[in-house]
JSON list of C-alpha atoms in Angstrom, two decimals:
[
{"chain": "A", "resi": 1, "resn": "MET", "atom": "CA", "xyz": [-14.64, -4.18, -17.40]},
{"chain": "A", "resi": 2, "resn": "SER", "atom": "CA", "xyz": [-17.84, -5.26, -15.76]},
{"chain": "A", "resi": 3, "resn": "SER", "atom": "CA", "xyz": [-19.09, -3.48, -12.69]},
{"chain": "A", "resi": 4, "resn": "ILE", "atom": "CA", "xyz": [-17.82, -6.18, -10.34]},
{"chain": "A", "resi": 5, "resn": "ALA", "atom": "CA", "xyz": [-14.61, -7.39, -11.99]},
{"chain": "A", "resi": 6, "resn": "HIS", "atom": "CA", "xyz": [-12.45, -4.57, -10.61]},
{"chain": "A", "resi": 7, "resn": "TRP", "atom": "CA", "xyz": [-13.08, -5.85, -7.08]},
{"chain": "A", "resi": 8, "resn": "PHE", "atom": "CA", "xyz": [-11.04, -8.97, -7.87]},
{"chain": "A", "resi": 9, "resn": "ILE", "atom": "CA", "xyz": [-8.00, -6.69, -8.04]},
{"chain": "A", "resi": 10, "resn": "ARG", "atom": "CA", "xyz": [-8.97, -4.05, -5.49]},
{"chain": "A", "resi": 11, "resn": "VAL", "atom": "CA", "xyz": [-9.82, -6.32, -2.56]},
{"chain": "A", "resi": 12, "resn": "PRO", "atom": "CA", "xyz": [-6.61, -8.41, -2.49]},
{"chain": "A", "resi": 13, "resn": "PHE", "atom": "CA", "xyz": [-4.51, -5.28, -3.09]},
{"chain": "A", "resi": 14, "resn": "ALA", "atom": "CA", "xyz": [-6.29, -3.41, -0.30]},
{"chain": "A", "resi": 15, "resn": "ALA", "atom": "CA", "xyz": [-6.15, -6.33, 2.13]},
{"chain": "A", "resi": 16, "resn": "THR", "atom": "CA", "xyz": [-2.43, -6.83, 1.54]},
{"chain": "A", "resi": 17, "resn": "PHE", "atom": "CA", "xyz": [-1.55, -3.18, 1.96]},
{"chain": "A", "resi": 18, "resn": "ILE", "atom": "CA", "xyz": [-3.79, -2.54, 4.97]},
{"chain": "A", "resi": 19, "resn": "VAL", "atom": "CA", "xyz": [-2.58, -5.64, 6.84]},
{"chain": "A", "resi": 20, "resn": "HIS", "atom": "CA", "xyz": [1.09, -4.88, 6.13]},
{"chain": "A", "resi": 21, "resn": "GLY", "atom": "CA", "xyz": [0.67, -1.22, 7.10]},
{"chain": "A", "resi": 22, "resn": "ILE", "atom": "CA", "xyz": [-1.11, -1.99, 10.36]},
{"chain": "A", "resi": 23, "resn": "GLY", "atom": "CA", "xyz": [1.47, -4.67, 11.12]},
{"chain": "A", "resi": 24, "resn": "LYS", "atom": "CA", "xyz": [4.21, -2.06, 10.86]},
{"chain": "A", "resi": 25, "resn": "PHE", "atom": "CA", "xyz": [2.44, 0.15, 13.40]},
{"chain": "A", "resi": 26, "resn": "MET", "atom": "CA", "xyz": [2.42, -2.69, 15.95]},
{"chain": "A", "resi": 27, "resn": "ASN", "atom": "CA", "xyz": [6.17, -2.39, 16.51]},
{"chain": "A", "resi": 28, "resn": "LEU", "atom": "CA", "xyz": [7.22, 0.72, 14.66]},
{"chain": "A", "resi": 29, "resn": "SER", "atom": "CA", "xyz": [10.60, 1.35, 16.27]},
{"chain": "A", "resi": 30, "resn": "GLY", "atom": "CA", "xyz": [11.67, -2.30, 16.36]},
{"chain": "A", "resi": 31, "resn": "SER", "atom": "CA", "xyz": [10.70, -2.90, 12.74]},
{"chain": "A", "resi": 32, "resn": "ALA", "atom": "CA", "xyz": [12.39, 0.31, 11.63]},
{"chain": "A", "resi": 33, "resn": "GLU", "atom": "CA", "xyz": [15.58, -0.72, 13.41]},
{"chain": "A", "resi": 34, "resn": "MET", "atom": "CA", "xyz": [15.46, -4.18, 11.84]},
{"chain": "A", "resi": 35, "resn": "MET", "atom": "CA", "xyz": [15.14, -2.64, 8.36]},
{"chain": "A", "resi": 36, "resn": "GLY", "atom": "CA", "xyz": [17.81, -0.04, 9.07]},
{"chain": "A", "resi": 37, "resn": "LEU", "atom": "CA", "xyz": [15.46, 2.88, 8.47]},
{"chain": "A", "resi": 38, "resn": "PRO", "atom": "CA", "xyz": [14.65, 5.93, 10.57]},
{"chain": "A", "resi": 39, "resn": "VAL", "atom": "CA", "xyz": [11.44, 5.51, 12.54]},
{"chain": "A", "resi": 40, "resn": "PHE", "atom": "CA", "xyz": [9.91, 8.56, 10.82]},
{"chain": "A", "resi": 41, "resn": "LEU", "atom": "CA", "xyz": [10.48, 7.10, 7.34]},
{"chain": "A", "resi": 42, "resn": "PHE", "atom": "CA", "xyz": [9.21, 3.68, 8.41]},
{"chain": "A", "resi": 43, "resn": "GLY", "atom": "CA", "xyz": [6.11, 5.39, 9.82]},
{"chain": "A", "resi": 44, "resn": "LEU", "atom": "CA", "xyz": [5.55, 7.13, 6.49]},
{"chain": "A", "resi": 45, "resn": "VAL", "atom": "CA", "xyz": [5.77, 3.78, 4.74]},
{"chain": "A", "resi": 46, "resn": "ALA", "atom": "CA", "xyz": [3.18, 2.34, 7.14]},
{"chain": "A", "resi": 47, "resn": "VAL", "atom": "CA", "xyz": [0.86, 5.32, 6.57]},
{"chain": "A", "resi": 48, "resn": "ALA", "atom": "CA", "xyz": [1.29, 5.05, 2.80]},
{"chain": "A", "resi": 49, "resn": "GLU", "atom": "CA", "xyz": [0.44, 1.35, 2.90]},
{"chain": "A", "resi": 50, "resn": "VAL", "atom": "CA", "xyz": [-2.73, 1.85, 4.94]},
{"chain": "A", "resi": 51, "resn": "LEU", "atom": "CA", "xyz": [-3.86, 4.81, 2.83]},
{"chain": "A", "resi": 52, "resn": "ALA", "atom": "CA", "xyz": [-3.16, 2.95, -0.41]},
{"chain": "A", "resi": 53, "resn": "GLY", "atom": "CA", "xyz": [-5.27, 0.03, 0.79]},
{"chain": "A", "resi": 54, "resn": "VAL", "atom": "CA", "xyz": [-8.13, 2.22, 1.92]},
{"chain": "A", "resi": 55, "resn": "GLY", "atom": "CA", "xyz": [-7.87, 4.26, -1.28]},
{"chain": "A", "resi": 56, "resn": "ALA", "atom": "CA", "xyz": [-8.18, 1.13, -3.40]},
{"chain": "A", "resi": 57, "resn": "LEU", "atom": "CA", "xyz": [-11.45, 0.30, -1.67]},
{"chain": "A", "resi": 58, "resn": "VAL", "atom": "CA", "xyz": [-12.86, 3.82, -1.65]},
{"chain": "A", "resi": 59, "resn": "GLY", "atom": "CA", "xyz": [-11.91, 4.38, -5.29]},
{"chain": "A", "resi": 60, "resn": "GLY", "atom": "CA", "xyz": [-14.15, 1.49, -6.31]},
{"chain": "A", "resi": 61, "resn": "MET", "atom": "CA", "xyz": [-17.20, 2.50, -4.31]},
{"chain": "A", "resi": 62, "resn": "PRO", "atom": "CA", "xyz": [-20.24, 3.75, -6.23]},
{"chain": "A", "resi": 63, "resn": "PHE", "atom": "CA", "xyz": [-20.60, 6.83, -3.99]},
{"chain": "A", "resi": 64, "resn": "CYS", "atom": "CA", "xyz": [-17.07, 8.01, -4.79]},
{"chain": "A", "resi": 65, "resn": "THR", "atom": "CA", "xyz": [-17.40, 10.93, -7.20]},
{"chain": "A", "resi": 66, "resn": "LYS", "atom": "CA", "xyz": [-13.66, 11.17, -7.89]},
{"chain": "A", "resi": 67, "resn": "LYS", "atom": "CA", "xyz": [-12.93, 7.49, -8.56]},
{"chain": "A", "resi": 68, "resn": "ASP", "atom": "CA", "xyz": [-10.16, 8.16, -11.06]},
{"chain": "A", "resi": 69, "resn": "LEU", "atom": "CA", "xyz": [-8.41, 10.65, -8.77]},
{"chain": "A", "resi": 70, "resn": "VAL", "atom": "CA", "xyz": [-8.62, 8.36, -5.73]},
{"chain": "A", "resi": 71, "resn": "THR", "atom": "CA", "xyz": [-7.36, 5.39, -7.73]},
{"chain": "A", "resi": 72, "resn": "ARG", "atom": "CA", "xyz": [-4.42, 7.38, -9.12]},
{"chain": "A", "resi": 73, "resn": "LEU", "atom": "CA", "xyz": [-3.50, 8.70, -5.68]},
{"chain": "A", "resi": 74, "resn": "THR", "atom": "CA", "xyz": [-3.65, 5.10, -4.44]},
{"chain": "A", "resi": 75, "resn": "GLY", "atom": "CA", "xyz": [-1.11, 4.12, -7.06]},
{"chain": "A", "resi": 76, "resn": "LEU", "atom": "CA", "xyz": [1.00, 7.14, -6.20]},
{"chain": "A", "resi": 77, "resn": "ALA", "atom": "CA", "xyz": [1.10, 6.03, -2.56]},
{"chain": "A", "resi": 78, "resn": "ALA", "atom": "CA", "xyz": [1.78, 2.38, -3.40]},
{"chain": "A", "resi": 79, "resn": "ALA", "atom": "CA", "xyz": [4.51, 2.85, -6.03]},
{"chain": "A", "resi": 80, "resn": "PRO", "atom": "CA", "xyz": [7.32, 4.13, -3.77]},
{"chain": "A", "resi": 81, "resn": "VAL", "atom": "CA", "xyz": [6.46, 1.50, -1.16]},
{"chain": "A", "resi": 82, "resn": "MET", "atom": "CA", "xyz": [6.74, -1.26, -3.75]},
{"chain": "A", "resi": 83, "resn": "ILE", "atom": "CA", "xyz": [9.95, 0.16, -5.24]},
{"chain": "A", "resi": 84, "resn": "GLY", "atom": "CA", "xyz": [11.44, 0.28, -1.74]},
{"chain": "A", "resi": 85, "resn": "ALA", "atom": "CA", "xyz": [10.34, -3.31, -1.10]},
{"chain": "A", "resi": 86, "resn": "ILE", "atom": "CA", "xyz": [11.95, -4.47, -4.31]},
{"chain": "A", "resi": 87, "resn": "PHE", "atom": "CA", "xyz": [15.31, -2.87, -3.61]},
{"chain": "A", "resi": 88, "resn": "MET", "atom": "CA", "xyz": [15.52, -3.34, 0.16]},
{"chain": "A", "resi": 89, "resn": "VAL", "atom": "CA", "xyz": [13.91, -6.75, 0.66]},
{"chain": "A", "resi": 90, "resn": "HIS", "atom": "CA", "xyz": [13.55, -8.73, -2.54]},
{"chain": "A", "resi": 91, "resn": "TRP", "atom": "CA", "xyz": [16.56, -7.68, -4.64]},
{"chain": "A", "resi": 92, "resn": "PRO", "atom": "CA", "xyz": [19.20, -8.77, -2.09]},
{"chain": "A", "resi": 93, "resn": "ARG", "atom": "CA", "xyz": [17.67, -12.28, -2.02]},
{"chain": "A", "resi": 94, "resn": "PHE", "atom": "CA", "xyz": [18.53, -12.97, -5.69]}
]
């Protein structure tokens, strides 16, 4: 992969996760109630989304000495969020 091509994946991923995570913080208790989740768990989801987005950006930076580790931790933070989204939001709509 060329030195710039990975940004075509990282930037949209990061933007989506950061915006969704910050959006959850705007009305944490109301959004948690709407989803039927405890506020603490919904807060963890919001934190995971923001950290996954930031991690995707940081993991691609030239100054990052642990790019592989940061990128893997980003995936580790994003995976449970996406699995939860599939089963709680998208699956019931089929």
